[in-house]
PDB file of C-alpha atoms in Angstrom:
ATOM      1  CA  MET X   1      92.526 113.647 106.533  1.00 67.00           C
ATOM      2  CA  ASN X   2      89.800 116.273 106.004  1.00 80.00           C
ATOM      3  CA  LYS X   3      92.126 119.094 104.900  1.00 91.00           C
ATOM      4  CA  ILE X   4      95.761 119.620 103.369  1.00 96.00           C
ATOM      5  CA  ARG X   5      97.555 122.810 103.186  1.00 97.00           C
ATOM      6  CA  ARG X   6      98.375 123.925  99.667  1.00 96.00           C
ATOM      7  CA  ILE X   7     100.670 126.505  98.910  1.00 97.00           C
ATOM      8  CA  VAL X   8     100.720 127.863  95.265  1.00 95.00           C
ATOM      9  CA  THR X   9     103.378 129.885  93.597  1.00 95.00           C
ATOM     10  CA  GLY X  10     102.966 132.163  90.444  1.00 93.00           C
ATOM     11  CA  HIS X  11     104.449 135.427  88.843  1.00 92.00           C
ATOM     12  CA  THR X  12     103.812 139.087  89.534  1.00 91.00           C
ATOM     13  CA  GLU X  13     102.976 141.251  86.495  1.00 90.00           C
ATOM     14  CA  GLU X  14     106.820 142.048  86.609  1.00 92.00           C
ATOM     15  CA  GLY X  15     107.392 138.343  86.153  1.00 89.00           C
ATOM     16  CA  LYS X  16     108.881 137.741  89.694  1.00 93.00           C
ATOM     17  CA  SER X  17     107.995 134.558  91.473  1.00 95.00           C
ATOM     18  CA  THR X  18     105.541 135.068  94.281  1.00 95.00           C
ATOM     19  CA  ILE X  19     103.339 133.093  96.695  1.00 96.00           C
ATOM     20  CA  VAL X  20      99.831 133.512  95.173  1.00 94.00           C
ATOM     21  CA  SER X  21      98.024 131.495  97.948  1.00 94.00           C
ATOM     22  CA  ASP X  22      98.415 129.531 101.293  1.00 97.00           C
ATOM     23  CA  ALA X  23      95.254 127.969 102.283  1.00 95.00           C
ATOM     24  CA  GLU X  24      93.674 124.542 103.415  1.00 96.00           C
ATOM     25  CA  ILE X  25      91.851 122.611 100.957  1.00 95.00           C
ATOM     26  CA  ASP X  26      88.894 120.584 101.967  1.00 94.00           C
ATOM     27  CA  GLY X  27      88.143 117.164 101.022  1.00 94.00           C
ATOM     28  CA  VAL X  28      84.846 115.183 100.168  1.00 93.00           C
ATOM     29  CA  SER X  29      83.862 111.798 101.279  1.00 91.00           C
ATOM     30  CA  ILE X  30      81.788 109.748  99.032  1.00 89.00           C
ATOM     31  CA  SER X  31      81.274 106.841 101.728  1.00 83.00           C
ATOM     32  CA  THR X  32      82.560 105.926 104.993  1.00 73.00           C
ATOM     33  CA  GLY X  33      86.214 106.324 104.900  1.00 83.00           C
ATOM     34  CA  LYS X  34      86.513 107.010 101.012  1.00 90.00           C
ATOM     35  CA  HIS X  35      88.023 110.347 100.977  1.00 93.00           C
ATOM     36  CA  PHE X  36      89.329 112.693  98.087  1.00 95.00           C
ATOM     37  CA  ILE X  37      91.217 116.063  98.162  1.00 95.00           C
ATOM     38  CA  GLN X  38      91.808 117.662  94.903  1.00 95.00           C
ATOM     39  CA  LEU X  39      94.816 119.877  95.105  1.00 96.00           C
ATOM     40  CA  TRP X  40      95.382 121.162  91.744  1.00 96.00           C
ATOM     41  CA  GLY X  41      94.441 120.684  88.168  1.00 95.00           C
ATOM     42  CA  ASN X  42      93.978 122.514  84.646  1.00 94.00           C
ATOM     43  CA  ASP X  43      92.653 121.420  81.384  1.00 92.00           C
ATOM     44  CA  SER X  44      95.222 122.750  79.311  1.00 89.00           C
ATOM     45  CA  ILE X  45      99.125 122.808  78.936  1.00 87.00           C
ATOM     46  CA  PRO X  46     100.452 125.162  81.461  1.00 86.00           C
ATOM     47  CA  VAL X  47     102.113 128.480  80.127  1.00 85.00           C
ATOM     48  CA  HIS X  48     104.521 130.478  82.216  1.00 84.00           C
ATOM     49  CA  PRO X  49     104.528 133.047  83.486  1.00 81.00           C
ATOM     50  CA  ASP X  50     101.183 132.629  85.018  1.00 80.00           C
ATOM     51  CA  GLN X  51      99.228 133.838  87.990  1.00 81.00           C
ATOM     52  CA  GLY X  52      98.884 130.342  89.661  1.00 85.00           C
ATOM     53  CA  VAL X  53      95.265 129.936  89.323  1.00 85.00           C
ATOM     54  CA  MET X  54      93.542 126.685  89.077  1.00 88.00           C
ATOM     55  CA  SER X  55      90.796 126.278  86.658  1.00 85.00           C
ATOM     56  CA  PRO X  56      87.222 126.351  87.845  1.00 85.00           C
ATOM     57  CA  ASN X  57      84.498 123.871  87.420  1.00 86.00           C
ATOM     58  CA  LEU X  58      86.828 120.983  86.223  1.00 92.00           C
ATOM     59  CA  ASP X  59      85.977 117.187  86.010  1.00 93.00           C
ATOM     60  CA  TRP X  60      87.525 114.904  88.360  1.00 94.00           C
ATOM     61  CA  PHE X  61      89.819 113.407  85.669  1.00 94.00           C
ATOM     62  CA  PRO X  62      91.733 115.574  83.173  1.00 95.00           C
ATOM     63  CA  GLN X  63      91.089 115.958  79.424  1.00 93.00           C
ATOM     64  CA  GLY X  64      93.901 115.496  76.934  1.00 93.00           C
ATOM     65  CA  GLY X  65      96.711 118.079  78.099  1.00 92.00           C
ATOM     66  CA  GLY X  66      95.248 118.595  81.278  1.00 95.00           C
ATOM     67  CA  HIS X  67      96.395 117.332  84.761  1.00 96.00           C
ATOM     68  CA  ARG X  68      95.239 116.601  88.226  1.00 97.00           C
ATOM     69  CA  PHE X  69      97.070 116.315  91.625  1.00 98.00           C
ATOM     70  CA  PHE X  70      95.131 114.954  94.281  1.00 97.00           C
ATOM     71  CA  VAL X  71      95.128 112.753  97.557  1.00 97.00           C
ATOM     72  CA  TRP X  72      92.621 109.857  98.309  1.00 96.00           C
ATOM     73  CA  VAL X  73      91.904 107.628 100.952  1.00 96.00           C
ATOM     74  CA  VAL X  74      90.598 103.918 100.444  1.00 95.00           C
ATOM     75  CA  PRO X  75      89.470 102.329 103.778  1.00 94.00           C
ATOM     76  CA  PRO X  76      89.894  98.572 104.380  1.00 94.00           C
ATOM     77  CA  GLN X  77      87.251  96.230 102.890  1.00 89.00           C
ATOM     78  CA  SER X  78      86.579  95.137 106.474  1.00 85.00           C
ATOM     79  CA  GLN X  79      85.410  98.624 107.398  1.00 82.00           C
ATOM     80  CA  LYS X  80      81.775  98.626 107.666  1.00 66.00           C
ATOM     81  CA  GLU X  81      80.132 101.239 105.100  1.00 68.00           C
ATOM     82  CA  ASN X  82      77.456 103.031 107.126  1.00 67.00           C
ATOM     83  CA  GLU X  83      77.069 105.890 104.777  1.00 70.00           C
ATOM     84  CA  ARG X  84      77.366 106.056 101.004  1.00 76.00           C
ATOM     85  CA  LYS X  85      76.678 109.083  98.787  1.00 81.00           C
ATOM     86  CA  SER X  86      73.896 108.615  95.981  1.00 85.00           C
ATOM     87  CA  LYS X  87      75.196 108.812  92.327  1.00 86.00           C
ATOM     88  CA  ASP X  88      73.844 112.512  91.847  1.00 89.00           C
ATOM     89  CA  GLU X  89      75.715 113.315  95.302  1.00 89.00           C
ATOM     90  CA  ILE X  90      79.028 112.003  93.958  1.00 88.00           C
ATOM     91  CA  GLU X  91      78.681 113.797  90.736  1.00 89.00           C
ATOM     92  CA  GLN X  92      78.102 116.991  92.518  1.00 91.00           C
ATOM     93  CA  LEU X  93      81.262 116.447  94.871  1.00 90.00           C
ATOM     94  CA  LEU X  94      83.475 114.938  92.147  1.00 91.00           C
ATOM     95  CA  PRO X  95      82.226 116.070  88.728  1.00 92.00           C
ATOM     96  CA  GLY X  96      82.885 113.522  86.049  1.00 92.00           C
ATOM     97  CA  PHE X  97      84.049 110.961  88.341  1.00 92.00           C
ATOM     98  CA  LEU X  98      81.329 108.287  87.781  1.00 90.00           C
ATOM     99  CA  LYS X  99      81.089 108.284  83.892  1.00 92.00           C
ATOM    100  CA  HIS X 100      84.734 106.169  83.771  1.00 94.00           C
ATOM    101  CA  PHE X 101      83.225 103.578  85.887  1.00 93.00           C
ATOM    102  CA  GLU X 102      81.587 100.345  84.419  1.00 94.00           C
ATOM    103  CA  PRO X 103      77.943 100.016  85.866  1.00 92.00           C
ATOM    104  CA  ASP X 104      77.899  96.327  85.782  1.00 94.00           C
ATOM    105  CA  ASN X 105      81.296  95.727  87.203  1.00 93.00           C
ATOM    106  CA  PRO X 106      81.709  97.766  90.498  1.00 89.00           C
ATOM    107  CA  GLY X 107      84.806  99.729  90.926  1.00 90.00           C
ATOM    108  CA  MET X 108      86.150  98.875  87.488  1.00 95.00           C
ATOM    109  CA  HIS X 109      87.119 102.020  85.407  1.00 96.00           C
ATOM    110  CA  THR X 110      89.270 103.432  82.677  1.00 96.00           C
ATOM    111  CA  THR X 111      90.657 106.850  82.216  1.00 95.00           C
ATOM    112  CA  ASP X 112      92.368 108.624  79.395  1.00 95.00           C
ATOM    113  CA  SER X 113      95.300 109.498  81.597  1.00 96.00           C
ATOM    114  CA  VAL X 114      98.624 108.541  82.635  1.00 97.00           C
ATOM    115  CA  ASP X 115      98.180 108.296  86.454  1.00 97.00           C
ATOM    116  CA  CYS X 116     101.463 108.547  88.645  1.00 98.00           C
ATOM    117  CA  THR X 117     100.346 107.159  92.203  1.00 98.00           C
ATOM    118  CA  TYR X 118     102.519 106.829  95.123  1.00 99.00           C
ATOM    119  CA  LEU X 119     101.131 104.955  98.405  1.00 98.00           C
ATOM    120  CA  ILE X 120     101.738 107.028 101.301  1.00 98.00           C
ATOM    121  CA  SER X 121     100.640 104.453 104.096  1.00 98.00           C
ATOM    122  CA  GLY X 122      98.747 101.190 104.134  1.00 98.00           C
ATOM    123  CA  SER X 123      98.399  98.658 101.523  1.00 98.00           C
ATOM    124  CA  ILE X 124      96.139  98.097  98.385  1.00 98.00           C
ATOM    125  CA  VAL X 125      95.822  95.839  95.547  1.00 98.00           C
ATOM    126  CA  LEU X 126      95.509  97.030  91.997  1.00 98.00           C
ATOM    127  CA  GLU X 127      93.476  94.581  89.838  1.00 98.00           C
ATOM    128  CA  LEU X 128      93.763  94.987  86.166  1.00 98.00           C
ATOM    129  CA  ASP X 129      92.103  92.728  83.192  1.00 96.00           C
ATOM    130  CA  ASP X 130      91.935  89.084  83.619  1.00 97.00           C
ATOM    131  CA  ASN X 131      92.105  89.302  87.306  1.00 96.00           C
ATOM    132  CA  GLN X 132      95.777  90.120  87.205  1.00 98.00           C
ATOM    133  CA  GLU X 133      96.738  91.791  90.584  1.00 98.00           C
ATOM    134  CA  VAL X 134      99.655  93.591  92.106  1.00 98.00           C
ATOM    135  CA  GLU X 135      99.840  94.616  95.753  1.00 98.00           C
ATOM    136  CA  LEU X 136     101.319  97.782  96.708  1.00 98.00           C
ATOM    137  CA  PHE X 137     102.933  98.864 100.149  1.00 98.00           C
ATOM    138  CA  ALA X 138     103.528 102.130 101.554  1.00 98.00           C
ATOM    139  CA  GLY X 139     106.408 103.645  99.680  1.00 98.00           C
ATOM    140  CA  ASP X 140     105.439 101.911  96.410  1.00 99.00           C
ATOM    141  CA  SER X 141     104.589 103.839  93.122  1.00 98.00           C
ATOM    142  CA  ILE X 142     102.668 102.741  90.081  1.00 98.00           C
ATOM    143  CA  ILE X 143     102.314 104.336  86.584  1.00 98.00           C
ATOM    144  CA  GLN X 144      99.117 103.624  84.907  1.00 97.00           C
ATOM    145  CA  ASN X 145      99.082 104.086  81.094  1.00 97.00           C
ATOM    146  CA  GLY X 146      95.089 104.379  80.665  1.00 95.00           C
ATOM    147  CA  THR X 147      94.519 100.767  81.695  1.00 97.00           C
ATOM    148  CA  ARG X 148      91.193  99.399  82.951  1.00 97.00           C
ATOM    149  CA  HIS X 149      91.558  98.643  86.576  1.00 98.00           C
ATOM    150  CA  ARG X 150      89.978  98.768  90.262  1.00 96.00           C
ATOM    151  CA  TRP X 151      91.473  99.077  93.658  1.00 96.00           C
ATOM    152  CA  HIS X 152      91.038  96.971  96.666  1.00 95.00           C
ATOM    153  CA  ASN X 153      92.056  97.442 100.334  1.00 97.00           C
ATOM    154  CA  ARG X 154      92.511  94.125 101.843  1.00 96.00           C
ATOM    155  CA  GLY X 155      94.647  95.412 104.645  1.00 96.00           C
ATOM    156  CA  GLU X 156      93.767  96.542 108.035  1.00 95.00           C
ATOM    157  CA  ILE X 157      94.347 100.228 107.726  1.00 96.00           C
ATOM    158  CA  PRO X 158      93.188 102.909 105.262  1.00 96.00           C
ATOM    159  CA  ALA X 159      95.344 103.226 102.236  1.00 97.00           C
ATOM    160  CA  VAL X 160      96.489 106.672 101.567  1.00 98.00           C
ATOM    161  CA  LEU X 161      97.645 107.455  97.938  1.00 98.00           C
ATOM    162  CA  ILE X 162      98.848 110.564  96.222  1.00 98.00           C
ATOM    163  CA  THR X 163      98.157 110.807  92.343  1.00 98.00           C
ATOM    164  CA  THR X 164      98.976 112.990  89.355  1.00 98.00           C
ATOM    165  CA  CYS X 165      96.932 112.303  86.399  1.00 97.00           C
ATOM    166  CA  ILE X 166      98.145 113.578  82.919  1.00 97.00           C
ATOM    167  CA  GLY X 167      95.261 113.769  80.434  1.00 96.00           C
ATOM    168  CA  SER X 168      96.196 111.616  77.261  1.00 95.00           C
ATOM    169  CA  GLN X 169      94.390 110.489  73.997  1.00 92.00           C
ATOM    170  CA  ARG X 170      93.138 107.014  73.570  1.00 91.00           C
ATOM    171  CA  HIS X 171      93.169 105.682  69.914  1.00 88.00           C
ATOM    172  CA  ASN X 172      90.802 102.743  69.399  1.00 78.00           C
TER     173      ASN X 172
END
């Protein structure tokens, strides 16, 4: 999955609905088989009528009030990782992505967002604190409320997921 067709609607100056764009969106790979395609996002609450334009230069995860919509692919753990991007390359491809990850605990991360995820194909394990795990299968969904977590694909095929992240605020 290297590209996905994205159709965006918006409004004309007269307030009529219209197709603003119809394009194929390229994804990025950060290691062998680990692929991300950001389809939409903004860092503010949408106001309509609008022109159907995505904000430029967005961090991967949204700020409070913002949102992201993306597809991502996690290869099976058994798949050999032949190529892995450097931290600088990942930061360039997925701005702000790595700052949410724990440097001493690979894969574990926390975001200030509500993540609504649907597993399209494959299976994947979500690990939370205290090694609590739940396995998801194609057709399952999960709502994460700013929880610390990491993902494991212990299956035989890539897991393909689609997520909408809604930026939230964290009170400590």
